[in-house]
Coordinates of C-alpha atoms in Angstrom, one line a residue:
X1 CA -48.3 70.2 168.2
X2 CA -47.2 73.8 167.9
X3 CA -49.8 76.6 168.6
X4 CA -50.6 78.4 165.1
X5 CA -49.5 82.3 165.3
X6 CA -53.1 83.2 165.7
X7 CA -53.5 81.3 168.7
X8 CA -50.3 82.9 170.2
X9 CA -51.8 85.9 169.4
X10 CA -54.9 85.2 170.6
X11 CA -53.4 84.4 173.9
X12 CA -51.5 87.5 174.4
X13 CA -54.8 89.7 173.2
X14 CA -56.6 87.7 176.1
X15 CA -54.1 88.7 178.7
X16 CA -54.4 92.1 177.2
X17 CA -58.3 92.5 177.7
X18 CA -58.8 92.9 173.8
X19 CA -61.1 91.1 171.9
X20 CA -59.4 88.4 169.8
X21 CA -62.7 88.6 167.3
X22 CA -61.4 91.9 166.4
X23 CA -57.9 90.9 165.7
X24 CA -59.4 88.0 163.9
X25 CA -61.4 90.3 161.1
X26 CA -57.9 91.0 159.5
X27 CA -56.9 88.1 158.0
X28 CA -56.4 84.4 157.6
X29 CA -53.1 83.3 156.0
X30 CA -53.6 80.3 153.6
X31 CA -50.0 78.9 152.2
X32 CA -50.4 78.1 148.5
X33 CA -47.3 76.0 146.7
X34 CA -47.4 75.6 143.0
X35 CA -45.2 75.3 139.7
X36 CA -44.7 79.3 139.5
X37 CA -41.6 78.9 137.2
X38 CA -39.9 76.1 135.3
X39 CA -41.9 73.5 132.9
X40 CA -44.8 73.5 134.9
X41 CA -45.2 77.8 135.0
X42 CA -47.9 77.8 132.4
X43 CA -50.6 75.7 134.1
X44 CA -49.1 77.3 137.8
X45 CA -50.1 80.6 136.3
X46 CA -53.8 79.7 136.3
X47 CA -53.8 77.4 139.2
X48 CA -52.9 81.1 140.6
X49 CA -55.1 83.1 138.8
X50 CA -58.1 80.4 140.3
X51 CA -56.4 80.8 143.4
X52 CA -56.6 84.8 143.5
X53 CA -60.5 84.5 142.1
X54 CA -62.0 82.1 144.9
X55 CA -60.1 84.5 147.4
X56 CA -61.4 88.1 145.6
X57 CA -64.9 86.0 146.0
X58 CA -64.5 85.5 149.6
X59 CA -63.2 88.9 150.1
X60 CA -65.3 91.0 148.1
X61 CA -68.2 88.9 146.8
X62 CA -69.5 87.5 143.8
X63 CA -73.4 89.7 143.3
X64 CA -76.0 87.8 141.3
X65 CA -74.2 84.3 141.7
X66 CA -76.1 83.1 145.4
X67 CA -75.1 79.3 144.9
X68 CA -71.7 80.1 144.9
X69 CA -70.7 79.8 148.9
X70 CA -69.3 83.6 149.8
X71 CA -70.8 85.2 146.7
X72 CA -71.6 88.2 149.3
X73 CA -68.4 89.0 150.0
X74 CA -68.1 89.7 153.3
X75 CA -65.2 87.6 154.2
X76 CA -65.8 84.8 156.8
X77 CA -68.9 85.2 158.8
X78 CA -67.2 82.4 161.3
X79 CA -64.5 84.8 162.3
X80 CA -66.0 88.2 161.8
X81 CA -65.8 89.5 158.5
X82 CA -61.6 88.1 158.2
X83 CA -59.7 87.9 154.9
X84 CA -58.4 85.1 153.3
X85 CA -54.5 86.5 152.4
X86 CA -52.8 83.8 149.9
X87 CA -49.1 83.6 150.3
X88 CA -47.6 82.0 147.2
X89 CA -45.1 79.7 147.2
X90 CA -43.1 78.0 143.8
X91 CA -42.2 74.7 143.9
X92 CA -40.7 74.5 140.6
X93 CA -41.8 71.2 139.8
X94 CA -39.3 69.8 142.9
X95 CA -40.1 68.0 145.3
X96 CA -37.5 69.0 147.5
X97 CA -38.0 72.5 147.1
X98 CA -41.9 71.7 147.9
X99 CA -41.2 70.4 151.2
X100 CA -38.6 73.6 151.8
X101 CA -41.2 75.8 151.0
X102 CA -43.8 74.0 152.8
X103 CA -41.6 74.4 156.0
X104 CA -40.8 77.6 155.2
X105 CA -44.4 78.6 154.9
X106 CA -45.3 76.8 158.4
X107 CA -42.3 78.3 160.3
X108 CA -41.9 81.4 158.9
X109 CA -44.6 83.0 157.0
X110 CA -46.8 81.4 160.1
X111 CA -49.7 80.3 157.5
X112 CA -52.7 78.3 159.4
X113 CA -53.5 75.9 156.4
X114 CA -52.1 75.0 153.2
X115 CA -53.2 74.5 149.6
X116 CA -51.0 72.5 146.8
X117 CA -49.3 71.2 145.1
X118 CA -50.8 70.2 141.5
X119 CA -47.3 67.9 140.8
X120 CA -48.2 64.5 142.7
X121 CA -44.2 63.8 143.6
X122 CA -44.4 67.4 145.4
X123 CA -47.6 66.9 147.1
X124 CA -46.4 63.7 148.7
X125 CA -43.0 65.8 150.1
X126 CA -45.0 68.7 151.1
X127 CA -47.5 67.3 152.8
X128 CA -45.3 65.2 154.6
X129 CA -43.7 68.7 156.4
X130 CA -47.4 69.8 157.4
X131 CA -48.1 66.2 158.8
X132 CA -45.6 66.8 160.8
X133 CA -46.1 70.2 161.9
X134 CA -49.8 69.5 162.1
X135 CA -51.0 72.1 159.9
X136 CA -53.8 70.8 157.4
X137 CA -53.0 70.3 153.5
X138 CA -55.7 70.2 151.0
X139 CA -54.5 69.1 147.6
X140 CA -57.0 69.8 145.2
X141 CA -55.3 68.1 142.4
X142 CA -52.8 65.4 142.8
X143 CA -54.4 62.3 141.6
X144 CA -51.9 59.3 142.7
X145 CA -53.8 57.3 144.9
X146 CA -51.2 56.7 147.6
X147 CA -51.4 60.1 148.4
X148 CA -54.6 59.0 150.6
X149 CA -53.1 55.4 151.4
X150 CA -50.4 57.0 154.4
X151 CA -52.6 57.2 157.3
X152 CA -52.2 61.1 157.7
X153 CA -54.6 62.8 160.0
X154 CA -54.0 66.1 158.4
X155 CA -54.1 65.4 154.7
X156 CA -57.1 66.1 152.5
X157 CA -58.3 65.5 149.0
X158 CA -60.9 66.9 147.1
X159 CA -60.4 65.4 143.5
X160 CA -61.1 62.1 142.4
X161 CA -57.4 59.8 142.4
X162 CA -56.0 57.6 139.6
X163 CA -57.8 54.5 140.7
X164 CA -60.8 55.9 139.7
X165 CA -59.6 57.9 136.4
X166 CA -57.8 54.5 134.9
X167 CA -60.8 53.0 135.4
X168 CA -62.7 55.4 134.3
X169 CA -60.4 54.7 130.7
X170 CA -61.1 51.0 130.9
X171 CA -65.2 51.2 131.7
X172 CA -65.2 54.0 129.0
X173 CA -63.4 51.5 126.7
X174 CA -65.8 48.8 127.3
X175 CA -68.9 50.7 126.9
X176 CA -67.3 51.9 123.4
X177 CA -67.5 48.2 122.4
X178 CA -70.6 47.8 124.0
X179 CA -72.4 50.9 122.0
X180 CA -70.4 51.6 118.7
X181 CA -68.8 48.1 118.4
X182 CA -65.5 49.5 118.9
X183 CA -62.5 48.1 120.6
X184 CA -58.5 48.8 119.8
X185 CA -56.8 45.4 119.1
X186 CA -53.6 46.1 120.8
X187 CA -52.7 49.1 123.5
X188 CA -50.0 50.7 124.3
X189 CA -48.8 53.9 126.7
X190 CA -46.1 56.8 127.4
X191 CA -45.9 57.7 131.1
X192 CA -44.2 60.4 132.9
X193 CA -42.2 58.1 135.2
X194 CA -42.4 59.9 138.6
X195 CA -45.1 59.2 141.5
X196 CA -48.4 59.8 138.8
X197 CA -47.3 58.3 136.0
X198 CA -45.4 55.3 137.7
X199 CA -48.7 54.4 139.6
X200 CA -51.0 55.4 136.6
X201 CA -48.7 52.4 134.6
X202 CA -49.2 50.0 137.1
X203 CA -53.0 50.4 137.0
X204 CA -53.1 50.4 133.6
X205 CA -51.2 46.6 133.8
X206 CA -53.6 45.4 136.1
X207 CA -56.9 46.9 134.4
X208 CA -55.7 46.1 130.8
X209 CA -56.0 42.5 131.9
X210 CA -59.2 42.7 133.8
X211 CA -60.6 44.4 130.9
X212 CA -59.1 42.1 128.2
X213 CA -57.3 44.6 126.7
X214 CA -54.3 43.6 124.9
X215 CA -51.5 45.9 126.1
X216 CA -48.8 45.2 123.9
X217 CA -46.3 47.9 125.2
X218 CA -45.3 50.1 127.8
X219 CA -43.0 53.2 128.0
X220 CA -41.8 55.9 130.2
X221 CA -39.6 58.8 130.4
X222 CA -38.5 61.5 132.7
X223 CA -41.1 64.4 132.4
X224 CA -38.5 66.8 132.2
X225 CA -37.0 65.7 129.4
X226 CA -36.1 67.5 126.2
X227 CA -36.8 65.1 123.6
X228 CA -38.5 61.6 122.7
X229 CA -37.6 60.4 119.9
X230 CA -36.5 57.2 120.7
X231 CA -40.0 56.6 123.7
X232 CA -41.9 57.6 120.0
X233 CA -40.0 54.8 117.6
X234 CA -40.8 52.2 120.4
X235 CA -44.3 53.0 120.3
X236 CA -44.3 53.3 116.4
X237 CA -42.9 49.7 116.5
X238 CA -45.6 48.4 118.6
X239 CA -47.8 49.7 115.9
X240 CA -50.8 49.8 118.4
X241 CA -54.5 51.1 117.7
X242 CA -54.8 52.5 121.3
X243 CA -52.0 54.7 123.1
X244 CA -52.9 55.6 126.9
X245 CA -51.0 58.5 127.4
X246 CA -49.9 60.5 131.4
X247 CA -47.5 63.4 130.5
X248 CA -47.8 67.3 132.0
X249 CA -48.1 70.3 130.1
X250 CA -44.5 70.8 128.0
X251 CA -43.8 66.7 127.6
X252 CA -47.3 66.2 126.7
X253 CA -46.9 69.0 123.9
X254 CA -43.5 67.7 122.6
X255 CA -44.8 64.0 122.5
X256 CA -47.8 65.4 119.3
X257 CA -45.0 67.3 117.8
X258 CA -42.7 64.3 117.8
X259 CA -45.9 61.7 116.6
X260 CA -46.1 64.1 113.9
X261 CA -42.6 64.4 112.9
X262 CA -42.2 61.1 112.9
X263 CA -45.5 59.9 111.3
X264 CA -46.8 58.6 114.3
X265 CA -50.7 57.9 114.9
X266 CA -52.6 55.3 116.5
X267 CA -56.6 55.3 115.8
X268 CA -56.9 57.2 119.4
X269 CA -54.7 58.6 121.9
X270 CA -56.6 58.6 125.1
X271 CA -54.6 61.0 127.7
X272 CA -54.3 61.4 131.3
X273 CA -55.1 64.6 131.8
X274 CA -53.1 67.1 133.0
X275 CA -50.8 68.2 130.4
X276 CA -53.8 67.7 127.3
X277 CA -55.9 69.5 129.8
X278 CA -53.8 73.1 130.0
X279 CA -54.9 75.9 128.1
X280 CA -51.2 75.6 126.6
X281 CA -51.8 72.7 125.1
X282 CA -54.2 73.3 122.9
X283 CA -53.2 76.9 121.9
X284 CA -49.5 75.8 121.1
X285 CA -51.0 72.8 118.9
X286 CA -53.7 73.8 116.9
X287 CA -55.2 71.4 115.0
X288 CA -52.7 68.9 115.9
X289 CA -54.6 68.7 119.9
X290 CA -57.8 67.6 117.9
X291 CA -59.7 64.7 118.5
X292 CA -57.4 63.6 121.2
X293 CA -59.7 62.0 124.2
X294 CA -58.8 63.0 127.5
X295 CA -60.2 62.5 131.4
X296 CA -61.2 65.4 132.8
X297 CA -63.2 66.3 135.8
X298 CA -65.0 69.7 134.4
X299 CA -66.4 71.3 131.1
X300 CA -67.7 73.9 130.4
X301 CA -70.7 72.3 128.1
X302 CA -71.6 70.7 131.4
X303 CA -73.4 73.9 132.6
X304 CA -76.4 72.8 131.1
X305 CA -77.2 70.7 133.3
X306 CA -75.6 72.7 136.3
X307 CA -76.1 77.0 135.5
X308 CA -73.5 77.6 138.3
X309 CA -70.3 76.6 136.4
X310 CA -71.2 79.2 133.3
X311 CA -71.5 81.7 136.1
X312 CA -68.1 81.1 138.3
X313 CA -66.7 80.8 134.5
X314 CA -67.5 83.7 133.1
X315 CA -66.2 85.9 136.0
X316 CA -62.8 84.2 135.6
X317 CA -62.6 84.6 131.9
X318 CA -63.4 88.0 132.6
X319 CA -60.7 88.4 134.6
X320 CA -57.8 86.4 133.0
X321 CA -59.5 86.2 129.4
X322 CA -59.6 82.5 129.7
X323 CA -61.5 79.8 130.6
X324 CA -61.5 77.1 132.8
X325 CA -59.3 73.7 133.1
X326 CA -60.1 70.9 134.9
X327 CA -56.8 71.6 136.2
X328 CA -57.7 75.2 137.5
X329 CA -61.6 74.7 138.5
X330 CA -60.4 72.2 141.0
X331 CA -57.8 74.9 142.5
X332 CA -60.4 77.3 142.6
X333 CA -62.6 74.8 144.5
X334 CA -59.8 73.4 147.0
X335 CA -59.6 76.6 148.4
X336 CA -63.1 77.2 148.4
X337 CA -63.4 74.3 150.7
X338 CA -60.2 74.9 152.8
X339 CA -62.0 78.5 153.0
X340 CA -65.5 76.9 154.3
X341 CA -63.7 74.6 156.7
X342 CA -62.3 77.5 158.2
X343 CA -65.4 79.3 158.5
X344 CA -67.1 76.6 160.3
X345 CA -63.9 76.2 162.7
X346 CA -64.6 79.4 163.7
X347 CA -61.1 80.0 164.5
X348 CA -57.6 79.5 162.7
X349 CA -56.2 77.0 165.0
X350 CA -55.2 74.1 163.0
X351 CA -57.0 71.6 164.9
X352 CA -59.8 73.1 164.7
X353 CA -59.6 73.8 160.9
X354 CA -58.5 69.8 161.0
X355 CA -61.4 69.0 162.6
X356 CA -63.6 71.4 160.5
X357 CA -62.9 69.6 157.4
X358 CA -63.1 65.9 158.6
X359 CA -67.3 67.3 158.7
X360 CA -67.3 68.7 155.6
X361 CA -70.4 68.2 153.8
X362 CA -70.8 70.1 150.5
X363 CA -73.7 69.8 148.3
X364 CA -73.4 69.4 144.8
X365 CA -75.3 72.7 143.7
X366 CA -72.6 75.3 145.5
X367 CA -69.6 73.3 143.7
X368 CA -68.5 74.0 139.8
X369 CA -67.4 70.5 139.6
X370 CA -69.4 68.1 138.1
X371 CA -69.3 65.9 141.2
X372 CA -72.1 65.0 144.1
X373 CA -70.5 67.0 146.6
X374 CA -67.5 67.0 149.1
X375 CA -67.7 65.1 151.8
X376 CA -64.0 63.1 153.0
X377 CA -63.9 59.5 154.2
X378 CA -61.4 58.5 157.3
X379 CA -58.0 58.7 154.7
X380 CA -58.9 62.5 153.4
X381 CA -60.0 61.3 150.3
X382 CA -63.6 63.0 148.5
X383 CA -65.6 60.3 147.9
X384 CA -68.3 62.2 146.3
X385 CA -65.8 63.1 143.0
X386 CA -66.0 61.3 139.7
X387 CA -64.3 61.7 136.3
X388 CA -65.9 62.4 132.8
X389 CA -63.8 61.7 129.5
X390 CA -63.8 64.7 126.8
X391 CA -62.5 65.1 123.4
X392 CA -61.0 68.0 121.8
X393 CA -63.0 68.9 118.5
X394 CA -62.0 72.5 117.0
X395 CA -59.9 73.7 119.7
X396 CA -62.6 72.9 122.3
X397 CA -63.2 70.1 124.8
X398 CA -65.9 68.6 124.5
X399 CA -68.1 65.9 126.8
X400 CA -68.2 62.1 125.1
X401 CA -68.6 60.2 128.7
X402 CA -70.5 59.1 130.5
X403 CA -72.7 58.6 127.3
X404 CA -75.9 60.0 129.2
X405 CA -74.2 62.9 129.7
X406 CA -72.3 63.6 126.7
X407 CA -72.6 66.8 124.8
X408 CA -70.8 65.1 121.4
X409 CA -70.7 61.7 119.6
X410 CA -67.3 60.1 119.9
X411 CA -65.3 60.8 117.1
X412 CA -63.4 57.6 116.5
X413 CA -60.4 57.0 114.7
X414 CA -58.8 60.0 114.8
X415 CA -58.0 61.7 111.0
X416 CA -54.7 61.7 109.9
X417 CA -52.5 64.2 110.0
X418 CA -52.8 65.3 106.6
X419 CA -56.3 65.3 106.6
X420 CA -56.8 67.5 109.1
X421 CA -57.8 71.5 107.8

């Protein structure tokens, strides 16, 4: 395993008689990679802007909000006061270019961790390069399950994974029937078709059926695609009552447009996140994002039961003039985590930091998230996260399960498109 730069520093400070604790104070480097440019550069912009408000927390504090871990901004304590420093890196939606970056990050820009990557195909390449450079990855976002399936010692995940969230669909589903006497007679779904949405299809087969849900129709397409009129004929064909939808922020906004133009409405479209779950979405739309259901893993009507996410929210829409996503409150808690790790390693040598987060045991008052805590099993994985569904009603996203914790009735089926005002 290579030596991280501050350990080589370290060393040579040692020889020198000075104090390594006062080198230390400066700063930690933490390698971020997201989509900072091509069809994913709206939702990277706020996975950045979370990024640059947990590390302005850490830095310089957060008065009045003591929950929050760092709110006295005095750096980390565990290394004398040092500063988290974010170097950025933009994947561009690639894969390739995440593991070039990644490398580039390790090698070069001599980072001691690293946060990323959002896109589930790039995580997978990414963390692959700091698996093999042993540098630890957190990946606060990236929901295919076989992320955690590889055996990697240096791999961690805060968010729930697709496993979870497709069941979450299915149990939501069959409480629906249970409650409101509800239940689609045929189902159908559009799928991004890289490493998500391929895996989030095959779940979907082998749920539907444990369910008894009649899926009557699958589809995919390449999520950098330009049009889909022929993936939105298919489905109007299938004529279903259900569509289960996985598509990221500019495919997911094309596929209403193209429902629309082409007169295309089930009685519910119940998405996958991501893409439905960008402030994009919903401001490019309008009406036309209403009543959609979507899994989530944060809302903001949720801080009635927990004060802390009002607080942590209202300093970022101060900020950025915006609220919230699930996508960006999990950023902005992944490297909140990768930043307590670090603080209880004591040190920026990657094994330690490894080592730092394999004890991790977050409670569920110091998170945003609506989620027990943080605490990772033996494959990385959280296993203290969970999913909630919510759907959009006037432009805002709003809690419908789990039923005792909705903050709305279920609004079920979904108007027309000419009778929406």
């Amino acid at each position: 395993m290579k030596k991280s730069l501050w350990s080589r520093a370290a060393a040579v400070l040692v020889g020198t008689g000075i104090s390594f604790a006062v080198y230390a104070q400066q700063e930690v480097k933490i390698g971020v990679i997201y989509p900072l440019t091509g069809p994913g550069a709206a939702v990277g912009a706020e996975l950045r802007n979370a990024l640059e408000l947990a590390a302005d927390v850490i830095n310089n504090g957060a008065p009045g909000i003591a929950d929050l871990p760092f709110s006295a901004g005095k750096g980390l304590p565990g290394l004398k006061g040092a500063k988290i420093k974010l170097i950025f890196a933009d994947h561009q939606a690639n894969p390739q270019i995440g593991a070039t970056e990644a490398e580039r990050l390790i090698t070069q820009e001599k980072v001691v961790a690293i946060v990323g990557a959002y896109n589930s195909a790039v995580t997978a390449t990414a963390s692959q390069v700091a698996e093999r450079a042993g540098i630890p990855f957190l990946n606060p976002e990236s929901s295919s399950a076989s992320l955690t399936q590889r055996n990697f010692k240096w791999f961690f995940r805060t968010t729930p994974h697709d496993d979870l969230f497709v069941h979450n669909a299915f149990e939501f589903l069959k409480e629906l029937e249970a409650k409101k006497g509800i239940k689609p007679k045929t189902v159908a779904s559009l799928n991004e078709n890289g490493l998500w949405g391929s895996e989030t299809t095959k779940l979907q087969t082998k749920l539907a059926a444990e369910f008894g849900q009649n899926l009557v129709k699958q589809v995919s397409y390449a999520a950098k695609t330009t049009q889909l009129t022929s993936e939105v004929q298919t489905l109007k064909a299938a004529n279903p009552n259900l569509l289960l939808q996985s598509s990221y922020t500019a495919d997911a906004i094309m596929s209403i447009k193209t429902y629309k133009e082409l007169g295309f409405l089930p009685d519910m479209i119940l998405a996958n996140n991501a893409g439905f779950t960008d402030t994009d979405f919903i401001k490019t739309l309008g009406k036309d994002a209403d009543f959609i259901i979507t899994r989530e893993v944060w809302a903001l009507d949720l801080a009635a039961r927990n004060p802390l996410i009002k607080q942590v929210n209202d300093l970022y829409n101060a900020k950025y003039k915006i609220n919230f996503t699930g996508n960006s409150s999990r950023t902005f808690t992944g490297l909140m985590v990768m930043a307590d790790a670090i603080n209880r390693a004591g040190s920026t040598d990657p094994e330690a930091i490894r080592k730092a987060l394999t004890e991790t045991n977050i409670r569920a008052d110091n998170l945003i998230m609506p989620w027990k805590g943080v605490k990772f099993d033996a494959t990385g994985q959280n296993t203290l996260g969970r999913g909630i569904l919510v759907q959009i009603i006037d432009g805002k996203y709003n809690t419908v399960w789990p039923f005792n914790m909705a903050a709305k009735e279920v609004v079920w089926p979904m108007p027309k498109w000419d009778q929406r005002k």
